[in-house]
Amino acid sequence: MVKQEKEFVNRPDNTAFTQQRLPAWQPMLSAGIIIPGFVLIGLAFIGIGVALFVTSQSIQVLEVDYTGVEQSSPCFKCSDPDVKNCVCKMEFNIDSLFKGPVFFYYGLSNYFQNYRGYGVSKDPNQLSGDLDSFKVPSDSCAPYEYVGKTPIVPCGSVANSMFNDSFKLYQIVSGAKIQVTLDGKGIAWWTDYNVKYRNPSVTPLKNAFNGTVKPTFWSKPAYELDPTDPANNGFINQDFLVWMRRAALPNFRKLYRRITEGDYAKGLPAGNYSLEIAYNYPVLSFDGRKKVVLSNVSWMGGKNEFLGIAYLVIGSMCVVMSIVMLIVYAKFKFPEEE
Amino acid sequence: PYLCEERRVRANDREYNEKFQYASNCIMTSKYNIITFLPVNLFEQFQEVANTYFLFLLILQLIPQISSLSWFTTIVPLALVLTITAVKDATDDYFRHKSDNQVNNRQSQVLIRGLLQNEKWMNVRVGDIIKLENNQFVAADLLLLSSSEPHGLCYIETAELDGETNMKVRQSVSVTSELGDQNNLSSFNGEVVCEPPNNKLDRFCGTLYWRDKKYTLTNQNMLLRGCVLRNTEACYGLVIFAGPDTKLMQNSGRTKFKRTSIDRLMNTLVLWIFGFLVCMGVILAIGNAVWEREVGSLFQSYLPWDPPVDNFLFNAFLSFWSYVIILNTVVPISLYVSVEVIRLGHSYFINWDQHMFCSQCNTAAEARTTTLNEELGQVEYIFSDKTGTLTQNIMSFNKCSINGQTFGKYPLGPQPKRLDFTPFNPLADLDFCFYDDTLLESVKVGDLHTQEFFRLLSLCHTVMSEEKSEGELVYKAQSPDEGALVTAARNFGFVFRSRTPGTISTTEMGRPATYTLLAILDFNNIRKRMSVIVRNAEGRIRLYCKGADTVLLERLHPCNQELTNITSDHLNEYAADGLRTLALAYRDLTEDEWEAWSESHRCADKATDCREDRLAAAYEQIEQDMMLLGATAIEDKLQEGVPETIAVLSLANIKIWVLTGDKQETAVNIGYSCKMLTDDMTEVFIISGHTVQSVRQELRSVSLTGRTAACPPSSWSTLPCPPPPPPPPPPPPSNLMDNISGEFALIINGHSLAHALEADMETEFLSTACACKAVICCRVTPLQKAQVVELIKKHKKAVTLAIGDGANDVSMIKSAHIGVGISGQEGIQAVLASDYSFSQFRFLQRLLLVHGRWSYLRMCRFLCYFFYKNFAFTMVHFWFGFFCGFSAQTVYDQYFITLYNIVYTSLPVLAMGIFDQDVPDHRSLEYPKLYEPGQLNLLFNKKEFFICIAQGIYTSVVLFFVPYAVLSDASQSNGVPLADYQTFAVTTATALVIVVSVQIALDTGFWTVINHVCVWGSLGSYFTIMFALHSQSLFRIFPNQFHFVGSAQSTLLQPVVWLTIALATAICIVPVLAFRFLKLDLKPQLSDTVRYTQLVRQKKRKPGRLGARGGSRRSGYAFAHQEGFGELITSGKNMRLSSMALASFASRHSSGWIDTLRRKKHTSAQHLGGVQSSTQLCLWVSSSTLKLLLCSGRLTRYTY
């Protein structure tokens, strides 16, 4: 007994773990797996690619640039920064039914919402309805923090630079203009509207903004953004929310309205249309562009030719590779006899 | 110079000694206490460049204009790293505290005012007189004052100090030894003046001033801390050096910090990456400057410049720092910690390995350093000690040839029966092993030759015996060979009992016999033989001679011709088995012959000039016309598995050099028996010149022979002859090596080595030595061992490993890249200096071929993947920079950046780094060639590194541009665009995590449960944590922190996002898969092939070329013998004192020390079963002043 015990004092444990004998799966890139695998992946990708490409082809997109750079453009006169409250009209034509629901976007290019200094220039506490931050906005809002000594609400560059062109769309039916109803509900993220941005719980909302000023670029204070719908004001105004969700890339488009109601719920019929633009937002100073985009969507979202083509390319490359590998494998067979 | 600084110590005078403020005996090896721990440890940690760098980044982040990330993205990993290191340091220090306390609180008896008082060690002062008792540790460096033994002698064991287990003797100065008891000692007020503390263990010089007289003190008077008092009832000593001043403490510490080559490569690469980081920062900063000037200045209506930064150049400058912060993840702080964790894991696997556990010694392998594991997979040169490392240092009488008949066949069968000698011979040694009973029969039937054979063995030697009680004999032999021979004779009935200067008493076949010893013709290296001339009871005079066959067979009487031939055949046989052989012969002398010779011998002895030569001539004269008796074969027992291990290691292209302090013959013999040298070798060169010229000449002739002997001269071109730093030879295909007809071995002597290592000859030596298959350096000093290692390190850029067991190997162990200590043989000095320790040489193959190989493989795979994943992660920011105005906007959420390296991707790669295996352990032992990629540095080098980062950059391009291309125009099915920043961030991050997870899945070759848990767990944790961080409840609590509320849900519900991720993954992974498959097909590595056969074929293949044996006739008087003992014996100088000392032991202690040891041996043998426990006794001469011959028990390790 003693002998045995003594002998085992220092003997390491004989377990699969300590002896590195844990059962293990040892995968091997064998031809039997790789070549069929490549073929399968390739076929799958080609299949998906075809589906994506076909779907994407069926999506209609219409873009109208209204920056007014060219003199011929109806908006040329408005592009002068000195002109105020300018309205211009862009006419366009739809050949065939633009299937609904149609989405109405505005697009900006060469616009750096993703600039770091721009992105941090806001006060999350203020935007979540914290009244203390109304009095003392966060430093990150600088230089849109105070006007004199009065705090700006909502403070910061992002809010200050909110897009403020507005659009009306008319169908011209035998000379008469029929307004296309634009639906502005639910165009922002659900979480932004319900969780992230909160108005202070003060009624009327206006009182919460006592002792503050509106952002310098704004024509109306936050609590009067939408005169038609009192619930669409303050920080939970849909257009404000859409603007505040900043874009990842310098060329972007943001949802402005949906065309889902009335006669146009099925889509925009063929015909002539007139877009009436309240031109307020200056972009020419930094060589930016403004446009309006009408688009419908499919199960995979908006028009996206890249995805389909990329799938097709990768899929066919996989198939080609599998053939190459098969040839190589046949020629330089893995040495079996060694 | 040390004279100007000296130490004065007055005995029993604390006040006087306190003036000098000598260190107290309290030792402190710990670094921290509770209060100082945090500041000191943090200070130490911030001395690491990496940590300071991250601290610097942290400070940068506090500047709002620069801060591109929140502070916690740096502080969380940094804190984690610091904490892990601090915990490790704290644990280490806790154990040091514990051992310090234990040592400091040991009790010792201090003489204070004439009374012995118990004091803790730490309270002992310089100048105190302390009393030591048997088996106590010496508390400080003491001057021995008096001892309970006669002549003020005392015995110490210095194993802990220098690793030597044999007992040593110390003697006090005669005046103090007379002081005797406490009363006299308490009034002793001598003053010692001596050298200041130093670390030289073998020297001490000082003077004792007492009663107006001076006495010189030497090391012989000192008891050093760390020694153990043995066989001495008690002794008194004066404390000279205490605590940190003691030689033990002065010798400890200062261990050179070893780094692996991967470490150095990693540091270089980190520097490169750092340079790359700065480049990227500069590019982006320039981009920023241009952008700010061209675009940003115009964009100011929406995005005004900060008032203090109203300048695009300054903006660009800040942007540079911002980018440095963002991109710092290319040099991830977790790299160093992860590497440490992996190495720690590998070290545990080494400690846990049952195959490296020696049940005889009850010791498991131990990785004493945890930082060198992967270097074990790259070793090219092994420097091995011989004694105790390759051999067990146990000699056993294995075979003999008597009168043309050979005995000692090892019986076949599973459980051979050992001969039991006890019924036949009550005096037999129980430990003696022999299997051939025909020899015993032959003795029993009274075969004259056999009896004479053993009679010779019992008479012709210089062994001393000690007989405590009737029949309990202990032999103290000068060399273990001789001990084995005398023990063999003892067991076969010819028992050597005792000797006086003029007689030898034996018991022959149960009957006592006494021989008159007329002369001992002593051994020396030239003679290679020794003889005795004895007169038996009947008055017949006979010369007995034993010696190397080469010299002895020449001196036989011509009538022996036939017998000589037969015996020669036997000798060849024995030599082929690697045994050490001796031939035995006798010659009858008539009274006249004896008288005549005796006269000439006396003349020669008295001669004043050329005494040596004259004596040799006299010996030569009588050792003629001898009659051959037979031959003995002694096995210098190799450790288990040594030849196999060496064969396997050399198949793995590892070159083994044996560096030994032993004699050339012994070393060569061992070289043959462990199959380093074989008869297939074209030539074995021996270099033993004493002068520079002769050594140079010998070296030249070697390389000349080498070149001409090589059959196809072209293939010999691998011999790197003249160029001074020979480039590491390209890996020769294995068959090319076989084609070289010439295999050479080089044997070089210590004195020649000294010349060969000189600056002008070292390259020549190196190129010659490296062309040889085996190199044996004999008679080398510890310093030379280290020099040889340094030579290879300097010129070869190869990883070296030194393995040894004794104190003399310490220097080489310390200077090699990896030092391995054999534990459980000699002391622990080598083990203490080593990086790895285990108890059997054969474990080396497992350590290198299995653990080292795996460690290297794992570390390389780990590093490749680690750099890849961080480049893939970080470079996305670089591409994004071109689209966000170079504003240092991150692509990902800040929490993702914080957690990516420490949570989402750390565990799978750690699991791979710790558990991965390409081929199972037994395969890597079967195919030693698998070891080669490590030596050639193939798995992780600069090229591999560039491939990894290229792959990383490619991945980052895909990860940025695929979402960019897809998402910029895409929208949700409700029309909301997907191109917002948060959706983009979540998409990219998810694609990244999935791509790197798939990549680690591809890289992992060995999927254990743990790997599955880690990979799937990491993916799971990514999604879980992301959903948690993007959840509404968390946002409601901290609205200021979690900006990404709702993003995960909103993004990951979109089919387009998943299609994007799938596309990105496919683009990243498909080329990798195709490339790997093609590589596997077109250029399979050996490991792939092995793995393939293992997995697919399950075919077994025997490793070839193992166990090829060969042998040649080699013989040598291979004793580790010294000249001069014969004289000591016949003069009786050693008898008187040693027998006196022994007698006093025997009389005063009912159980003397040898008894004690023997008893311990027996009990431990009973307990431990097969503890290798042969008591080897050897004689050694003590200092020149005493000319004492003392005996010392040399024991293998016991557990007290």
Coordinates of N, CA and C in Angstrom, one line a residue, chain A residues 2-3 6-7 10-12 14 17-20 22-29 31 34 38 45 52 103 105 111-112 114-116 118 124-125 128 143-144 157 161 187 189-191 195-196 217 245-250 253 258 281-282 285-286 297 299-302 304 306-307 310-311 314 321 325 328-329 332 334 336 338, chain B residues 65 67 291-292 298-299 301-304 322 349 352-354 357 359 362 851 854 858 880 883-885 887-889 915 917 964-966 969-971 973-977 979-984 1005-1007 1010 1032 1035 1040 1043 1045-1047 1050 1056 1059 1062-1063 1066-1067 1070 1074 1076-1077 1080-1082 1091-1093 1095 1097 1167:
Chain A
V2 N 1.8 1.3 1.0 CA 2.6 2.4 1.1 C 3.4 2.7 -0.2
K3 N 3.9 1.5 -0.7 CA 4.7 1.6 -1.9 C 3.9 2.3 -3.0
K6 N 3.2 6.0 -2.4 CA 4.3 6.8 -2.7 C 4.6 7.0 -4.1
E7 N 4.4 5.9 -4.9 CA 4.8 6.0 -6.3 C 3.8 6.9 -7.0
N10 N 3.7 11.8 -7.2 CA 4.1 12.8 -8.3 C 3.6 12.4 -9.6
R11 N 3.0 11.2 -9.7 CA 2.6 10.7 -11.1 C 1.4 11.6 -11.6
P12 N 1.6 12.1 -12.8 CA 0.6 13.0 -13.3 C -0.7 12.2 -13.6
N14 N -3.7 10.5 -15.2 CA -3.9 9.9 -16.5 C -5.3 10.2 -17.0
F17 N -7.5 14.6 -21.0 CA -7.1 16.0 -21.1 C -5.6 16.2 -20.8
T18 N -5.1 15.7 -19.7 CA -3.7 16.0 -19.4 C -2.8 15.3 -20.3
Q19 N -3.2 14.2 -20.9 CA -2.3 13.5 -21.8 C -2.6 13.9 -23.2
Q20 N -3.3 14.9 -23.5 CA -3.6 15.4 -24.8 C -4.2 14.3 -25.7
L22 N -7.6 13.9 -25.9 CA -9.0 14.2 -26.0 C -9.5 13.7 -27.4
P23 N -10.7 13.1 -27.4 CA -11.2 12.7 -28.7 C -11.4 13.9 -29.6
A24 N -11.0 13.8 -30.8 CA -11.0 15.0 -31.7 C -11.4 14.6 -33.1
W25 N -12.0 15.6 -33.7 CA -12.3 15.5 -35.1 C -11.2 16.1 -35.9
Q26 N -10.6 15.4 -36.8 CA -9.5 16.0 -37.5 C -9.8 16.1 -39.0
P27 N -10.4 17.3 -39.3 CA -10.8 17.4 -40.7 C -9.6 17.5 -41.7
M28 N -9.9 17.1 -42.9 CA -8.8 17.1 -43.9 C -9.4 17.6 -45.2
L29 N -8.6 18.5 -45.8 CA -9.1 19.0 -47.1 C -9.0 18.0 -48.2
A31 N -10.0 15.7 -51.4 CA -10.7 16.0 -52.7 C -12.2 15.6 -52.7
I34 N -13.8 18.7 -50.9 CA -13.5 20.0 -51.5 C -14.2 20.2 -52.9
F38 N -17.1 22.7 -53.6 CA -17.0 23.8 -54.5 C -18.1 23.8 -55.5
F45 N -24.5 29.6 -55.3 CA -24.3 31.0 -55.5 C -24.9 31.5 -56.9
L52 N -31.4 37.0 -57.6 CA -31.2 38.4 -57.2 C -31.2 39.3 -58.4
F103 N -41.5 54.5 -53.0 CA -40.8 55.2 -51.9 C -40.1 56.5 -52.5
Y105 N -37.4 59.2 -51.9 CA -36.2 59.5 -51.2 C -35.7 60.9 -51.6
Y111 N -21.6 64.5 -49.2 CA -22.0 65.1 -47.9 C -21.5 64.1 -46.8
F112 N -20.7 64.7 -45.9 CA -20.0 63.8 -45.0 C -20.7 63.7 -43.6
N114 N -20.7 61.1 -42.2 CA -19.9 60.1 -41.4 C -18.6 60.7 -40.9
Y115 N -18.4 62.0 -41.0 CA -17.3 62.7 -40.4 C -17.3 62.5 -38.9
R116 N -16.2 62.1 -38.3 CA -16.2 61.8 -36.9 C -16.7 63.0 -36.1
Y118 N -18.5 65.4 -36.9 CA -19.9 65.7 -37.1 C -20.8 64.7 -36.3
P124 N -26.8 63.1 -26.6 CA -27.7 62.0 -26.4 C -28.7 62.2 -25.3
N125 N -28.2 62.8 -24.2 CA -29.1 63.0 -23.1 C -30.2 63.9 -23.4
S128 N -32.8 62.4 -25.5 CA -33.6 61.4 -24.8 C -34.5 62.1 -23.8
P143 N -19.5 73.6 -32.2 CA -19.8 75.0 -31.8 C -21.3 75.3 -31.8
Y144 N -22.1 74.3 -31.9 CA -23.6 74.6 -31.9 C -24.1 74.2 -30.5
S157 N -24.0 69.8 -34.4 CA -23.9 69.9 -35.9 C -25.0 69.1 -36.6
S161 N -27.8 70.8 -39.0 CA -27.7 70.8 -40.5 C -28.9 70.0 -41.0
I187 N -41.4 56.5 -41.2 CA -40.3 56.4 -42.1 C -39.0 56.3 -41.3
W189 N -36.7 54.6 -37.9 CA -36.6 53.3 -37.3 C -37.5 53.3 -36.1
W190 N -38.1 52.1 -35.9 CA -39.0 52.0 -34.8 C -38.3 52.3 -33.4
T191 N -37.1 51.8 -33.3 CA -36.4 52.1 -32.0 C -36.1 53.6 -31.8
V195 N -37.8 54.6 -28.7 CA -36.9 54.4 -27.6 C -35.8 55.4 -27.5
K196 N -35.1 55.6 -28.6 CA -33.9 56.4 -28.5 C -34.1 57.9 -28.3
F217 N -29.6 77.1 -38.0 CA -30.0 77.0 -39.4 C -31.5 76.8 -39.5
R245 N -30.3 59.8 -38.1 CA -29.6 58.5 -38.3 C -28.7 58.8 -39.5
R246 N -27.4 59.0 -39.1 CA -26.5 59.4 -40.1 C -26.0 58.4 -41.0
A247 N -25.7 58.8 -42.2 CA -25.4 57.9 -43.3 C -23.9 57.4 -43.1
A248 N -23.7 56.2 -43.6 CA -22.3 55.6 -43.5 C -21.4 56.2 -44.6
L249 N -21.9 56.6 -45.7 CA -21.1 57.0 -46.8 C -21.5 58.4 -47.3
P250 N -20.6 59.0 -48.0 CA -20.8 60.4 -48.3 C -21.9 60.6 -49.4
R253 N -28.9 58.4 -49.5 CA -30.3 58.8 -49.7 C -31.1 58.5 -48.5
R258 N -43.6 57.9 -48.2 CA -44.1 56.8 -49.0 C -45.3 57.2 -49.8
Y281 N -32.0 74.1 -48.9 CA -30.7 73.5 -48.4 C -29.6 73.8 -49.3
P282 N -28.6 74.6 -48.9 CA -27.5 74.9 -49.8 C -26.5 73.7 -49.9
S285 N -22.0 75.0 -52.2 CA -20.7 75.5 -51.6 C -19.7 74.4 -51.5
F286 N -20.1 73.2 -51.2 CA -19.1 72.1 -51.1 C -19.3 71.1 -52.3
V297 N -39.6 48.4 -54.0 CA -38.7 47.4 -53.5 C -39.2 46.0 -53.7
W299 N -38.5 41.7 -52.3 CA -38.2 41.0 -51.0 C -36.8 41.3 -50.5
M300 N -35.9 41.6 -51.5 CA -34.6 41.9 -51.0 C -34.2 43.3 -50.9
G301 N -35.2 44.2 -50.8 CA -35.0 45.6 -50.6 C -34.9 46.3 -52.0
G302 N -34.2 47.3 -52.0 CA -34.2 48.2 -53.2 C -33.4 47.6 -54.3
N304 N -30.5 46.6 -56.6 CA -29.2 46.3 -56.2 C -28.5 45.3 -57.2
F306 N -25.4 45.0 -58.0 CA -24.1 44.5 -57.6 C -24.2 43.1 -57.0
L307 N -25.2 43.0 -56.1 CA -25.3 41.7 -55.3 C -25.5 40.5 -56.2
A310 N -22.4 39.9 -58.3 CA -21.3 39.3 -57.5 C -21.6 37.9 -57.2
Y311 N -22.8 37.5 -56.9 CA -23.1 36.1 -56.6 C -22.9 35.3 -57.8
I314 N -19.0 34.9 -58.3 CA -18.4 34.0 -57.3 C -18.8 32.6 -57.6
M321 N -13.1 26.8 -60.4 CA -12.1 26.3 -59.5 C -12.2 24.8 -59.3
M325 N -9.4 22.2 -59.9 CA -8.9 21.3 -58.8 C -9.0 19.8 -59.2
V328 N -6.1 19.1 -61.5 CA -4.9 19.0 -60.7 C -4.9 17.7 -59.9
Y329 N -6.0 17.4 -59.3 CA -6.1 16.2 -58.5 C -5.8 15.0 -59.3
F332 N -1.9 15.3 -60.3 CA -0.9 15.1 -59.2 C -1.6 14.5 -58.0
F334 N -2.7 12.8 -54.8 CA -2.0 12.8 -53.5 C -1.3 11.5 -53.3
E336 N -0.2 8.2 -52.6 CA -1.0 7.2 -51.8 C -0.1 6.2 -51.2
E338 N 2.8 6.5 -50.0 CA 3.8 6.8 -49.0 C 3.3 6.7 -47.6
Chain B
Q65 N -9.9 66.3 -28.9 CA -9.8 66.5 -30.4 C -9.1 65.3 -31.0
S67 N -9.3 62.0 -29.5 CA -10.0 60.8 -29.1 C -10.9 60.3 -30.1
W291 N -8.0 66.6 -47.8 CA -9.5 66.6 -47.7 C -10.0 67.9 -47.0
E292 N -9.3 68.2 -45.9 CA -9.8 69.4 -45.2 C -9.6 70.6 -46.0
L298 N -14.8 73.8 -47.4 CA -16.0 74.2 -48.0 C -17.2 73.7 -47.3
F299 N -17.1 72.7 -46.6 CA -18.2 72.0 -45.9 C -18.5 72.7 -44.6
S301 N -20.0 75.1 -43.5 CA -21.3 75.6 -43.1 C -22.0 74.5 -42.3
Y302 N -21.8 73.2 -42.6 CA -22.4 72.2 -41.8 C -21.5 71.6 -40.8
L303 N -20.2 71.8 -41.0 CA -19.3 71.1 -40.1 C -18.1 72.0 -39.9
P304 N -18.3 73.0 -39.0 CA -17.3 74.0 -38.8 C -16.1 73.3 -38.1
S322 N -5.2 60.5 -34.0 CA -6.4 59.7 -33.9 C -6.4 58.4 -34.6
F349 N 1.2 20.9 -20.1 CA 1.2 19.6 -20.7 C 2.5 18.8 -20.5
W352 N 2.4 17.4 -17.1 CA 1.4 16.4 -16.9 C 1.7 15.1 -17.7
D353 N 2.7 15.1 -18.5 CA 2.9 14.0 -19.4 C 3.3 12.8 -18.7
Q354 N 2.5 11.8 -18.7 CA 2.8 10.5 -18.0 C 4.0 9.8 -18.7
F357 N 7.2 10.6 -17.0 CA 7.2 10.4 -15.6 C 8.1 9.1 -15.4
S359 N 8.9 6.3 -12.9 CA 8.3 5.8 -11.7 C 9.4 5.4 -10.7
N362 N 10.2 8.5 -9.2 CA 9.0 9.2 -8.8 C 9.1 10.7 -9.1
H851 N 6.4 17.3 -27.7 CA 6.0 18.6 -27.1 C 6.6 19.8 -27.8
W854 N 4.9 20.2 -31.3 CA 3.6 20.7 -31.1 C 3.6 22.2 -30.7
R858 N 2.0 25.0 -32.9 CA 0.8 25.7 -32.3 C 1.1 27.2 -32.3
F880 N -12.1 52.8 -44.8 CA -13.2 53.7 -44.5 C -12.7 55.1 -44.4
F883 N -13.5 57.4 -47.2 CA -14.9 57.7 -47.4 C -15.4 58.6 -46.3
C884 N -14.7 58.9 -45.3 CA -15.2 59.7 -44.2 C -14.4 60.9 -44.0
G885 N -13.7 61.3 -45.0 CA -12.9 62.5 -44.9 C -11.7 62.4 -44.0
S887 N -11.4 61.2 -41.1 CA -11.7 61.8 -39.9 C -11.5 60.9 -38.7
A888 N -10.9 59.8 -38.9 CA -10.7 58.8 -37.8 C -12.0 58.3 -37.3
Q889 N -13.0 58.2 -38.1 CA -14.2 57.6 -37.7 C -14.1 56.1 -37.8
F915 N -4.3 23.4 -28.0 CA -4.6 22.0 -28.2 C -4.3 21.4 -29.5
Q917 N -3.1 19.7 -32.9 CA -2.2 18.7 -33.2 C -2.3 18.4 -34.7
Y964 N -20.0 48.0 -48.7 CA -20.1 49.3 -49.3 C -20.9 49.2 -50.6
A965 N -20.5 48.2 -51.4 CA -21.2 48.1 -52.7 C -22.6 47.7 -52.6
V966 N -22.9 46.8 -51.6 CA -24.2 46.3 -51.5 C -25.1 47.3 -50.8
D969 N -26.9 51.4 -51.9 CA -28.2 51.6 -52.5 C -29.3 50.8 -52.0
A970 N -29.0 49.9 -51.1 CA -30.0 48.9 -50.7 C -30.9 49.6 -49.6
S971 N -32.1 48.9 -49.6 CA -33.0 49.4 -48.5 C -33.8 48.2 -48.0
S973 N -37.1 46.2 -46.7 CA -38.3 46.0 -47.5 C -39.4 47.0 -47.2
N974 N -39.2 47.8 -46.1 CA -40.2 48.9 -45.9 C -39.7 50.2 -46.4
G975 N -38.6 50.1 -47.2 CA -38.1 51.3 -47.9 C -37.1 52.1 -47.2
V976 N -36.8 51.8 -45.9 CA -35.8 52.5 -45.2 C -34.4 52.1 -45.7
P977 N -33.6 53.1 -46.1 CA -32.3 52.7 -46.6 C -31.4 52.0 -45.6
A979 N -28.1 52.2 -45.8 CA -26.8 52.7 -45.8 C -26.5 53.6 -44.6
D980 N -27.2 53.5 -43.5 CA -26.9 54.3 -42.4 C -25.7 53.7 -41.7
Y981 N -25.0 54.5 -40.9 CA -23.8 54.2 -40.3 C -23.9 52.9 -39.4
Q982 N -24.9 52.9 -38.6 CA -25.0 51.8 -37.7 C -25.3 50.4 -38.4
T983 N -26.1 50.4 -39.4 CA -26.3 49.2 -40.1 C -25.0 48.7 -40.7
F984 N -24.4 49.7 -41.3 CA -23.1 49.4 -41.9 C -22.1 48.8 -40.9
G1005 N -6.8 22.1 -36.7 CA -6.7 20.7 -37.3 C -7.2 19.6 -36.4
F1006 N -7.4 20.0 -35.1 CA -7.7 19.0 -34.1 C -8.9 19.6 -33.3
W1007 N -10.0 19.1 -33.6 CA -11.2 19.7 -33.0 C -11.6 18.9 -31.8
I1010 N -13.2 21.2 -26.5 CA -12.9 22.6 -26.1 C -12.9 23.5 -27.3
Q1032 N -32.9 47.6 -25.7 CA -33.6 48.9 -25.2 C -33.4 49.1 -23.7
F1035 N -30.2 50.7 -23.0 CA -30.2 52.0 -23.4 C -30.9 52.9 -22.4
N1040 N -26.6 57.7 -22.6 CA -25.5 58.3 -23.2 C -24.4 57.4 -23.8
H1043 N -25.4 54.0 -28.1 CA -26.0 54.6 -29.3 C -26.6 53.7 -30.3
V1045 N -28.7 51.4 -30.0 CA -29.9 50.7 -29.6 C -30.7 50.3 -30.9
G1046 N -31.1 49.1 -30.9 CA -32.0 48.6 -31.9 C -31.3 48.2 -33.2
S1047 N -30.0 48.5 -33.3 CA -29.3 48.2 -34.6 C -29.2 46.8 -35.0
S1050 N -32.6 45.4 -36.1 CA -33.0 46.0 -37.4 C -32.1 45.5 -38.5
V1056 N -30.9 41.0 -47.1 CA -29.8 41.6 -47.8 C -28.5 41.5 -47.0
L1059 N -27.2 38.2 -47.1 CA -26.6 37.9 -48.4 C -25.2 38.5 -48.5
A1062 N -22.7 36.5 -46.4 CA -22.4 35.3 -47.1 C -21.5 35.6 -48.2
L1063 N -21.7 36.6 -49.0 CA -20.9 36.9 -50.1 C -19.5 37.3 -49.6
A1066 N -17.7 34.2 -48.5 CA -17.3 33.4 -49.7 C -16.1 34.0 -50.3
I1067 N -16.1 35.3 -50.6 CA -15.0 35.9 -51.3 C -13.7 35.7 -50.4
V1070 N -13.1 31.2 -50.0 CA -13.0 30.3 -51.1 C -11.6 30.3 -51.7
A1074 N -9.2 26.9 -51.8 CA -8.7 26.4 -53.1 C -7.2 26.4 -53.0
R1076 N -5.3 26.1 -50.3 CA -4.8 25.1 -49.5 C -4.9 23.7 -50.1
F1077 N -6.0 23.5 -50.8 CA -6.2 22.2 -51.4 C -5.2 22.0 -52.5
L1080 N -1.9 21.2 -50.9 CA -1.9 19.9 -50.4 C -1.7 18.9 -51.5
D1081 N -2.2 19.2 -52.6 CA -2.1 18.2 -53.7 C -0.7 18.3 -54.4
L1082 N -0.3 19.6 -54.6 CA 0.9 19.8 -55.4 C 2.2 19.7 -54.6
R1091 N -0.6 12.7 -41.9 CA -2.0 12.9 -41.4 C -2.9 12.2 -42.4
Y1092 N -2.6 12.3 -43.6 CA -3.5 11.6 -44.6 C -3.5 10.1 -44.5
T1093 N -2.3 9.6 -44.4 CA -2.2 8.1 -44.2 C -2.9 7.7 -42.9
L1095 N -5.3 9.2 -41.3 CA -6.7 9.4 -41.3 C -7.4 8.6 -42.3
R1097 N -5.9 6.2 -44.7 CA -5.4 4.8 -44.9 C -5.4 3.9 -43.6
H1167 N 10.4 0.3 0.4 CA 9.2 1.1 0.1 C 9.0 1.4 -1.4

